[in-house]
Short mmCIF file of C-alpha atoms and ligand atoms in Angstrom, two decimals:
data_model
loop_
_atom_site.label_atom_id
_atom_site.label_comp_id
_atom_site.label_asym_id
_atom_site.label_seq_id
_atom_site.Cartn_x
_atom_site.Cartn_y
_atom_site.Cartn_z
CA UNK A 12 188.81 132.92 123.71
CA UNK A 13 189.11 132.17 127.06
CA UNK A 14 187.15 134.27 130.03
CA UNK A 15 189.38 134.38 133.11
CA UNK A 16 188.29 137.92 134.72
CA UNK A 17 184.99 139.40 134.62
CA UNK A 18 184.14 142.86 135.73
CA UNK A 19 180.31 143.38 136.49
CA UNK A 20 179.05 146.92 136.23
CA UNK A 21 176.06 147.69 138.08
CA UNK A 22 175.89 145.15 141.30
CA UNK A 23 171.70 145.13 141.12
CA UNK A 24 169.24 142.18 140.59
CA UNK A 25 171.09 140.90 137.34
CA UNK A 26 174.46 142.04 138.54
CA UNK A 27 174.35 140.57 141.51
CA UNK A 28 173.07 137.39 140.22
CA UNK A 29 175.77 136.98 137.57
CA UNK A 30 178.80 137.31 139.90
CA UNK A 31 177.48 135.26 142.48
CA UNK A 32 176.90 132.16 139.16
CA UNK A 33 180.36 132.84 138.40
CA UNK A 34 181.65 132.67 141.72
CA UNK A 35 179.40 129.13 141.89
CA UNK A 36 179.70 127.77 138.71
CA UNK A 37 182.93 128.77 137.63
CA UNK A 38 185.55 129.04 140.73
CA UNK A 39 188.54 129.88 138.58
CA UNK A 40 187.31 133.20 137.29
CA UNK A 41 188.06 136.42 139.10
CA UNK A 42 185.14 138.95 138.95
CA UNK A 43 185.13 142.21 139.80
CA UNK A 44 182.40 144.44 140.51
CA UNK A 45 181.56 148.47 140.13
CA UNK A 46 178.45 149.97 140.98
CA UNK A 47 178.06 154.04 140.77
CA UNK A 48 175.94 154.03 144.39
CA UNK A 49 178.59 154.17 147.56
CA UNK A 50 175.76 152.21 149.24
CA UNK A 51 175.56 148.89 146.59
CA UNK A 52 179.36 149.03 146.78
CA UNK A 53 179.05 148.75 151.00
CA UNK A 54 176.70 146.07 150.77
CA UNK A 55 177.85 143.94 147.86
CA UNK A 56 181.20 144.08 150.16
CA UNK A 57 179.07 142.84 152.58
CA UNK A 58 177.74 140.42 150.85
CA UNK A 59 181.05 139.16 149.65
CA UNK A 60 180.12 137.60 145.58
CA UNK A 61 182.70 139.68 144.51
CA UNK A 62 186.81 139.21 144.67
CA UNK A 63 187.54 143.04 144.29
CA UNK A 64 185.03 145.56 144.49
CA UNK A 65 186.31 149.22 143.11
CA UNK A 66 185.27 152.83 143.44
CA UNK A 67 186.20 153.59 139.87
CA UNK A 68 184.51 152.28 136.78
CA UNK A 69 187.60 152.01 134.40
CA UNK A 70 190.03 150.72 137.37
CA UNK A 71 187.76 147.90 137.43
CA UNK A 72 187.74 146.80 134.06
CA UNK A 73 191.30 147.17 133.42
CA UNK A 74 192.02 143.41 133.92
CA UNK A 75 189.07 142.15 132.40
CA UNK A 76 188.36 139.45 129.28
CA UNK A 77 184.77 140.07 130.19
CA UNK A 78 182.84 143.15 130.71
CA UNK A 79 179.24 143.09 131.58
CA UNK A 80 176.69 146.36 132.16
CA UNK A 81 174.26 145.53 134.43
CA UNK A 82 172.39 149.19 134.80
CA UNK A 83 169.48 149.98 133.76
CA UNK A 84 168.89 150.62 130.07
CA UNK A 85 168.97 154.60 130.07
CA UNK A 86 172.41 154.30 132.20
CA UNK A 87 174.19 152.19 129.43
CA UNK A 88 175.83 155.67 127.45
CA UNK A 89 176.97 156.63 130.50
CA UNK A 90 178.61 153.49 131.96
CA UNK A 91 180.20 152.38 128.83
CA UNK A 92 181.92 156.34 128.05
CA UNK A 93 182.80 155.41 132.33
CA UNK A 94 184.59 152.12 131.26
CA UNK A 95 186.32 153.09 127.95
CA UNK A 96 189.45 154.68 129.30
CA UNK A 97 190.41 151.81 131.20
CA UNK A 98 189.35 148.51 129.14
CA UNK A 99 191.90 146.14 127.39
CA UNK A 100 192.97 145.49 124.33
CA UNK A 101 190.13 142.42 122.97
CA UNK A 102 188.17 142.80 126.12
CA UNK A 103 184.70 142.03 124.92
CA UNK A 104 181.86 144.51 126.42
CA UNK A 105 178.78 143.09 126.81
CA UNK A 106 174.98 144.33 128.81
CA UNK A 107 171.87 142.95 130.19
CA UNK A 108 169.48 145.34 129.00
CA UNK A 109 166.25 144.74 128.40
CA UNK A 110 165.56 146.05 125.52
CA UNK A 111 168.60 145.83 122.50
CA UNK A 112 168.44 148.27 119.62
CA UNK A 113 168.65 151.31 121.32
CA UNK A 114 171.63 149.78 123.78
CA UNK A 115 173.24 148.78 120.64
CA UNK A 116 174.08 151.73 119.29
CA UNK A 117 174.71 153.65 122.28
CA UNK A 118 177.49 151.01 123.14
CA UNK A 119 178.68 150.98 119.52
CA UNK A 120 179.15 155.07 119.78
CA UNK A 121 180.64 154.92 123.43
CA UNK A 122 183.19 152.34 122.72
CA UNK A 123 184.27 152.54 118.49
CA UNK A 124 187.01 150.35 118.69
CA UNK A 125 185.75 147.56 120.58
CA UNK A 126 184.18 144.20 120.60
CA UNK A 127 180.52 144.82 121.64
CA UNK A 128 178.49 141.91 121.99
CA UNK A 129 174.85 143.04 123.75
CA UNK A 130 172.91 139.94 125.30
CA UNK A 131 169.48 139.83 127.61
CA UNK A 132 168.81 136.82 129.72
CA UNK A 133 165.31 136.79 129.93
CA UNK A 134 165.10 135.64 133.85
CA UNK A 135 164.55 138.42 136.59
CA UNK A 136 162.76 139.17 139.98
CA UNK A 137 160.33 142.44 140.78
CA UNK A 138 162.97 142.75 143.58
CA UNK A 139 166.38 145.00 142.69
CA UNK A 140 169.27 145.09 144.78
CA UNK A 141 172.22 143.42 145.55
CA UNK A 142 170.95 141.74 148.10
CA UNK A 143 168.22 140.38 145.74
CA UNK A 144 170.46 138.63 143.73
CA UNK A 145 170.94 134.41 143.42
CA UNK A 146 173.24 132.27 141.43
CA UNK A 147 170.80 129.90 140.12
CA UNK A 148 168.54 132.95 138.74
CA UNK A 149 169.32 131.78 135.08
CA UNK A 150 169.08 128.17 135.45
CA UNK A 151 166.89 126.77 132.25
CA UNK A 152 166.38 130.46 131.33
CA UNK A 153 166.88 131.76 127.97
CA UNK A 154 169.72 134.29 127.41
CA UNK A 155 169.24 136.04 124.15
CA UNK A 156 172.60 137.16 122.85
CA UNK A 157 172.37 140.19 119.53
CA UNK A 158 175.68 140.27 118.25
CA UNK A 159 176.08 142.84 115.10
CA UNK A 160 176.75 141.41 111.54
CA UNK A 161 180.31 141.94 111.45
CA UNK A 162 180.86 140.60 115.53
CA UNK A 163 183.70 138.86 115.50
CA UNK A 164 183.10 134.86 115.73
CA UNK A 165 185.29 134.35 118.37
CA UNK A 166 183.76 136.79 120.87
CA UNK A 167 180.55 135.50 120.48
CA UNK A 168 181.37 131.62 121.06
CA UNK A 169 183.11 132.89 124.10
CA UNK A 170 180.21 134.96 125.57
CA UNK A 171 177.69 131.88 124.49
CA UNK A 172 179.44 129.65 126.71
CA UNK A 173 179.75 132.19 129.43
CA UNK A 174 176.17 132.06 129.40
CA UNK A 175 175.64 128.34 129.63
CA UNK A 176 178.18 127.87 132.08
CA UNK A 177 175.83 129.84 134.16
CA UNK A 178 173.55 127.71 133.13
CA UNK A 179 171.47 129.56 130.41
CA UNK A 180 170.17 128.44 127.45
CA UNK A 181 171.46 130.82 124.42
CA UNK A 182 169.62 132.27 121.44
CA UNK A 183 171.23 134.30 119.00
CA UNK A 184 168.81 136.98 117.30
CA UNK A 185 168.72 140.29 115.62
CA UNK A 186 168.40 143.56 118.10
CA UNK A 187 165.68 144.72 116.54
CA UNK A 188 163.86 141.39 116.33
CA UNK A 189 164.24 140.45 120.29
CA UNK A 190 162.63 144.05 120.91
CA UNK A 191 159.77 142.88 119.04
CA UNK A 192 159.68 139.58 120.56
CA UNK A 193 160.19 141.23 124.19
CA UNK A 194 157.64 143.72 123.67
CA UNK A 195 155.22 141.00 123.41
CA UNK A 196 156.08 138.41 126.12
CA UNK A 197 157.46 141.21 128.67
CA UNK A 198 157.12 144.36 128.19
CA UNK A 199 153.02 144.46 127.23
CA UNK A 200 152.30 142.42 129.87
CA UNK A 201 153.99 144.74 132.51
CA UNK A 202 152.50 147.89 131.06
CA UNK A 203 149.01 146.04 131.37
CA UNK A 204 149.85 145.38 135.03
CA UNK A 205 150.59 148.68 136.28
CA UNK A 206 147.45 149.89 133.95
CA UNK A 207 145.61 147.23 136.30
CA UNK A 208 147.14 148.02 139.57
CA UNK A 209 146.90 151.56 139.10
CA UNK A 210 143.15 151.10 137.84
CA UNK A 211 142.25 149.19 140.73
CA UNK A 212 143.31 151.08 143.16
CA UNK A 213 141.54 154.27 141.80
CA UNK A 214 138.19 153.40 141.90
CA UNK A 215 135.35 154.99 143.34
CA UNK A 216 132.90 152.12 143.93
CA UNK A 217 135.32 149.72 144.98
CA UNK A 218 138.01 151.04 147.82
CA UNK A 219 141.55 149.83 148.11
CA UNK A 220 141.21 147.96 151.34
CA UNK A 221 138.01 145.24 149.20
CA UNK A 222 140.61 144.91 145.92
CA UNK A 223 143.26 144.14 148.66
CA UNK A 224 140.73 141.92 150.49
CA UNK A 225 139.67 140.07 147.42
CA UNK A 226 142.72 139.93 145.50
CA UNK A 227 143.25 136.20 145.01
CA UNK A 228 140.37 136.73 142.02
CA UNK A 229 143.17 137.12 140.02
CA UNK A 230 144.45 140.83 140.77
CA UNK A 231 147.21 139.76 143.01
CA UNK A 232 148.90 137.77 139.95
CA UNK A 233 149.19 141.14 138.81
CA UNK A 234 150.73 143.01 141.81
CA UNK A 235 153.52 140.84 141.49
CA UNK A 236 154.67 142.46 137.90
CA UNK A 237 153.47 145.65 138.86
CA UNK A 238 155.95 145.43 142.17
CA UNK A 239 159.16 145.15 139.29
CA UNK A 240 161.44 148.33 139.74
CA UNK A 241 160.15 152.07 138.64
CA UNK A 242 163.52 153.43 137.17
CA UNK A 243 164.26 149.93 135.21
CA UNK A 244 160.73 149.98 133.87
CA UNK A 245 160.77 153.38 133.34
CA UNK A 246 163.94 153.18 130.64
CA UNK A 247 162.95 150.13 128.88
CA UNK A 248 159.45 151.99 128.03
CA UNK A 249 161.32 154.60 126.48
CA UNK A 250 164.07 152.30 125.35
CA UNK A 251 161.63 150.12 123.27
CA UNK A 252 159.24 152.52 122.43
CA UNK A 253 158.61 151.78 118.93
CA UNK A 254 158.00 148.32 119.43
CA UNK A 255 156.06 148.78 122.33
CA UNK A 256 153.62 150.85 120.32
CA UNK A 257 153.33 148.77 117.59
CA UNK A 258 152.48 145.71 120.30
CA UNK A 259 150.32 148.02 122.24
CA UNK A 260 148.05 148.69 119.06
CA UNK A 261 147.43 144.88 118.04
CA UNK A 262 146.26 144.65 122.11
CA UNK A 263 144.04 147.57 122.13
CA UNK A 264 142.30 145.58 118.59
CA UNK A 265 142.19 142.47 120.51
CA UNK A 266 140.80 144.00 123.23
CA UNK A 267 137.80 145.55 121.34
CA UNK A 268 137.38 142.04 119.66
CA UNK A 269 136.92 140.47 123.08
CA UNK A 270 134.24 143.87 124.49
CA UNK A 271 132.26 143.64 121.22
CA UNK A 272 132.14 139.54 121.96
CA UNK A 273 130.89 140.81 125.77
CA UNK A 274 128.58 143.14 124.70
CA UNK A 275 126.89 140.75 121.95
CA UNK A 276 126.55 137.87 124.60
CA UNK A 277 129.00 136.03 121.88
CA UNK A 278 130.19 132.89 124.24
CA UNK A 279 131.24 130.71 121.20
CA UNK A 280 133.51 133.45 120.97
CA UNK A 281 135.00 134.50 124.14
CA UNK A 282 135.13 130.25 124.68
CA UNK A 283 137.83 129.65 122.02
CA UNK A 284 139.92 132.76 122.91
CA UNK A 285 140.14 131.67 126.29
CA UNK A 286 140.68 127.80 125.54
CA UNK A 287 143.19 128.60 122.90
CA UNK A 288 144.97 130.87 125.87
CA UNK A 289 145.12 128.34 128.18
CA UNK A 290 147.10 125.97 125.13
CA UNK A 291 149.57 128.31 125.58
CA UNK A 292 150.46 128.23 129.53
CA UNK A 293 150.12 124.58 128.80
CA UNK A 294 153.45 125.13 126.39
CA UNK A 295 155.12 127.02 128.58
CA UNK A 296 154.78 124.18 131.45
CA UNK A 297 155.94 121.88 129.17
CA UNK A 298 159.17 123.57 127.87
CA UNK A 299 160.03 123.93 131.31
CA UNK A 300 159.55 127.74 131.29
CA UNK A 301 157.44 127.21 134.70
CA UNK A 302 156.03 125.14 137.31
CA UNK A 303 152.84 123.17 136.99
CA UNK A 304 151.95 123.22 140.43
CA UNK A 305 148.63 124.58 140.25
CA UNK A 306 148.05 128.42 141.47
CA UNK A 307 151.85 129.05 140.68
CA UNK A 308 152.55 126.60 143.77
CA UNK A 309 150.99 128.50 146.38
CA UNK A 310 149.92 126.17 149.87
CA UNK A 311 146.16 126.52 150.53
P1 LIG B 413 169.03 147.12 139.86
O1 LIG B 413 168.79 145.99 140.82
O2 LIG B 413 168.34 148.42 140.10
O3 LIG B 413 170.60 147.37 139.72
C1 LIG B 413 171.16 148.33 138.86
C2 LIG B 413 172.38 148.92 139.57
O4 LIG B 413 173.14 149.70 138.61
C3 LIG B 413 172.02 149.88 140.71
O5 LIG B 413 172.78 149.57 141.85
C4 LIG B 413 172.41 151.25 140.13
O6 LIG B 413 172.78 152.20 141.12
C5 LIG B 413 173.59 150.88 139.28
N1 LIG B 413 173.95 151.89 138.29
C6 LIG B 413 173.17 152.81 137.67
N2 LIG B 413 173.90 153.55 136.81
C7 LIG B 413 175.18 153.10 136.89
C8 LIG B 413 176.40 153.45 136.24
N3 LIG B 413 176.43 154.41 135.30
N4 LIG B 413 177.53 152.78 136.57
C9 LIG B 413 177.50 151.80 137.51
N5 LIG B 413 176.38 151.42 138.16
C10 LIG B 413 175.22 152.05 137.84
O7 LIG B 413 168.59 146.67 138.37
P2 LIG B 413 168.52 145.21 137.72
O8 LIG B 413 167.16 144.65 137.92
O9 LIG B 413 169.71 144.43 138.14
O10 LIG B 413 168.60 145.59 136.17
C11 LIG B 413 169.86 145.86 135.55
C12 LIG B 413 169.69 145.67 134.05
O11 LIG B 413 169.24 144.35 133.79
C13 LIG B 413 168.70 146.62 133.38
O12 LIG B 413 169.23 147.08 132.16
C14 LIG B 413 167.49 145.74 133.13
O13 LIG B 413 166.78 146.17 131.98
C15 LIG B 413 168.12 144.38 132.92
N6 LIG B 413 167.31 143.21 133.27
C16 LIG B 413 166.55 143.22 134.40
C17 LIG B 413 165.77 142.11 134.72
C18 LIG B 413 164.91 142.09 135.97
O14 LIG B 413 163.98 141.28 136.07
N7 LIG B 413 165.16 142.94 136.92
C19 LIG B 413 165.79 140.97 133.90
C20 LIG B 413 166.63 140.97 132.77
C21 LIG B 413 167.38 142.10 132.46
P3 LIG B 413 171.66 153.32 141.55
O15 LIG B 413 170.51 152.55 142.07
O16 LIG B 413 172.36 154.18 142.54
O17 LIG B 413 171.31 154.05 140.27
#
């Protein structure tokens, strides 16, 4: 199947970031760009990484082979039921959302009829915005694409190589599976910043302007994930809230392994958790998943 329009709902972060790739990677390809906020549709106009901007959700996707929500996960129902009037025969629909399952079948009941492939490239900023937005965002990033059993073939070869030709890496996984997987390696770790954050900055012995003061202990490492949009975070929480729980238990266990360990002056203990963590940033530097520049890079 070949891709020659795109229309990119939701000109954010990941919007943003996708039509300015296509316009980079893949000059042939018209894309054209909806957002429900007056003001993103000003500034991505602005900004100019669109061909055609429109006012109207299904006026934009009536010429499109390509489809893509880029809203936040609780704003999926309502942008696909926004699209359906106006999408083509054979367009494929596909998302960004970060969490699956739940998108999935609000998708499959907006649009019964249509080819709906749902996908999540796992790359992303704490910023939002159009004006946030860069082409090489995905570079080397995985995208994880969840097509349903009975997706047709074709569709989902097409929408793989979209994603490569902006220079992802693809995975192809159940819905339900990714939120389990994402639950672990994203969402946990931003609920345990904002716990952190939030923490921090409500103590009584220890006032904001000293954990501000000190921060390059370790806290600021967490200010960066607890800086990632409200409303985004907000949905995926309730988006991926069974899988989330479930993740959130196994923590809280681990967590009262590692007090009991403090409390019993246990260091054989707390000295293999902590070298068998650091094996594991080790992996991620080596599959190219970051930088080894020590202190993530930053001049000193
Ligand atoms: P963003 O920067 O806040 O952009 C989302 C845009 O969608 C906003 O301009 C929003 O307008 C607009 N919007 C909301 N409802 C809409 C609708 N019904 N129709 C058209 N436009 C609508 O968010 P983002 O970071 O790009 O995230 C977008 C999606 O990507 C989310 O589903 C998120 O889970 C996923 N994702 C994010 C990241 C990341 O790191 N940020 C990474 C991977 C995937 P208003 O602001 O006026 O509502």
């Amino acid at each position: 199947m070949a891709i020659g329009h795109v229309t990119i709902v939701g000109l954010g972060l990941i919007g943003s970031s996708i039509a300015r790739a296509v316009h980079e990677r893949m000059p042939d390809v018209t894309v054209t760009g909806h957002d429900v906020s007056a003001d993103v549709r000003e500034q991505a106009r602005r900004l100019g990484f669109c061909d055609a901007i429109t006012d109207d959700a299904a006026t934009a996707v009536a010429a499109a082979d390509l489809v893509i929500l880029a809203v936040p996960v609780g704003r999926m129902a309502a942008a696909a039921a926004a699209i359906a009037p106006g999408l083509k025969p054979g367009a494929i629909v596909s998302d960004v959302g970060s969490s699956k399952s739940s998108v999935a079948d609000a998708l499959a009941k907006a649009l019964p009829g249509h080819v709906v492939i749902p996908a999540h490239p796992v790359a992303g900023t704490e910023n939002s915005g159009p004006a946030a937005g860069f082409a090489t965002l995905f570079d080397g990033r995985w995208c994880i694409v969840t097509p349903a059993a009975d997706a047709p073939a074709d569709a989902v070869a097409a929408l793989t190589g979209f994603w490569e030709a902006l220079g992802a890496k693809v995975d192809l996984m159940d819905a339900a599976h990714h939120d389990m997987v994402l639950a672990v390696t994203s969402h946990l770790p931003h609920l345990i910043a904002y716990t952190i954050v939030g923490t921090a900055s409500e103590l009584e012995e220890v006032t904001e302007s000293e954990v501000i003061k000190y921060s390059a202990g370790g806290f600021r490492d967490f200010t960066r994930i607890a800086a990632s949009d409200p409303v985004m975070w907000r949905d995926v929480f309730l988006a991926n809230k069974d899988a989330v729980l479930e993740t959130l238990q196994r923590f809280n266990e681990d967590l009262t392994v590692l007090q009991q360990a403090i409390r019993r002056g246990d260091a054989a203990k707390l000295e293999d958790w902590f070298t068998r963590t650091r094996a594991i940033r080790r992996s991620i530097i080596e599959q190219g998943q970051d930088d080894a520049a020590p202190d993530f890079g930053r001049k000193h």
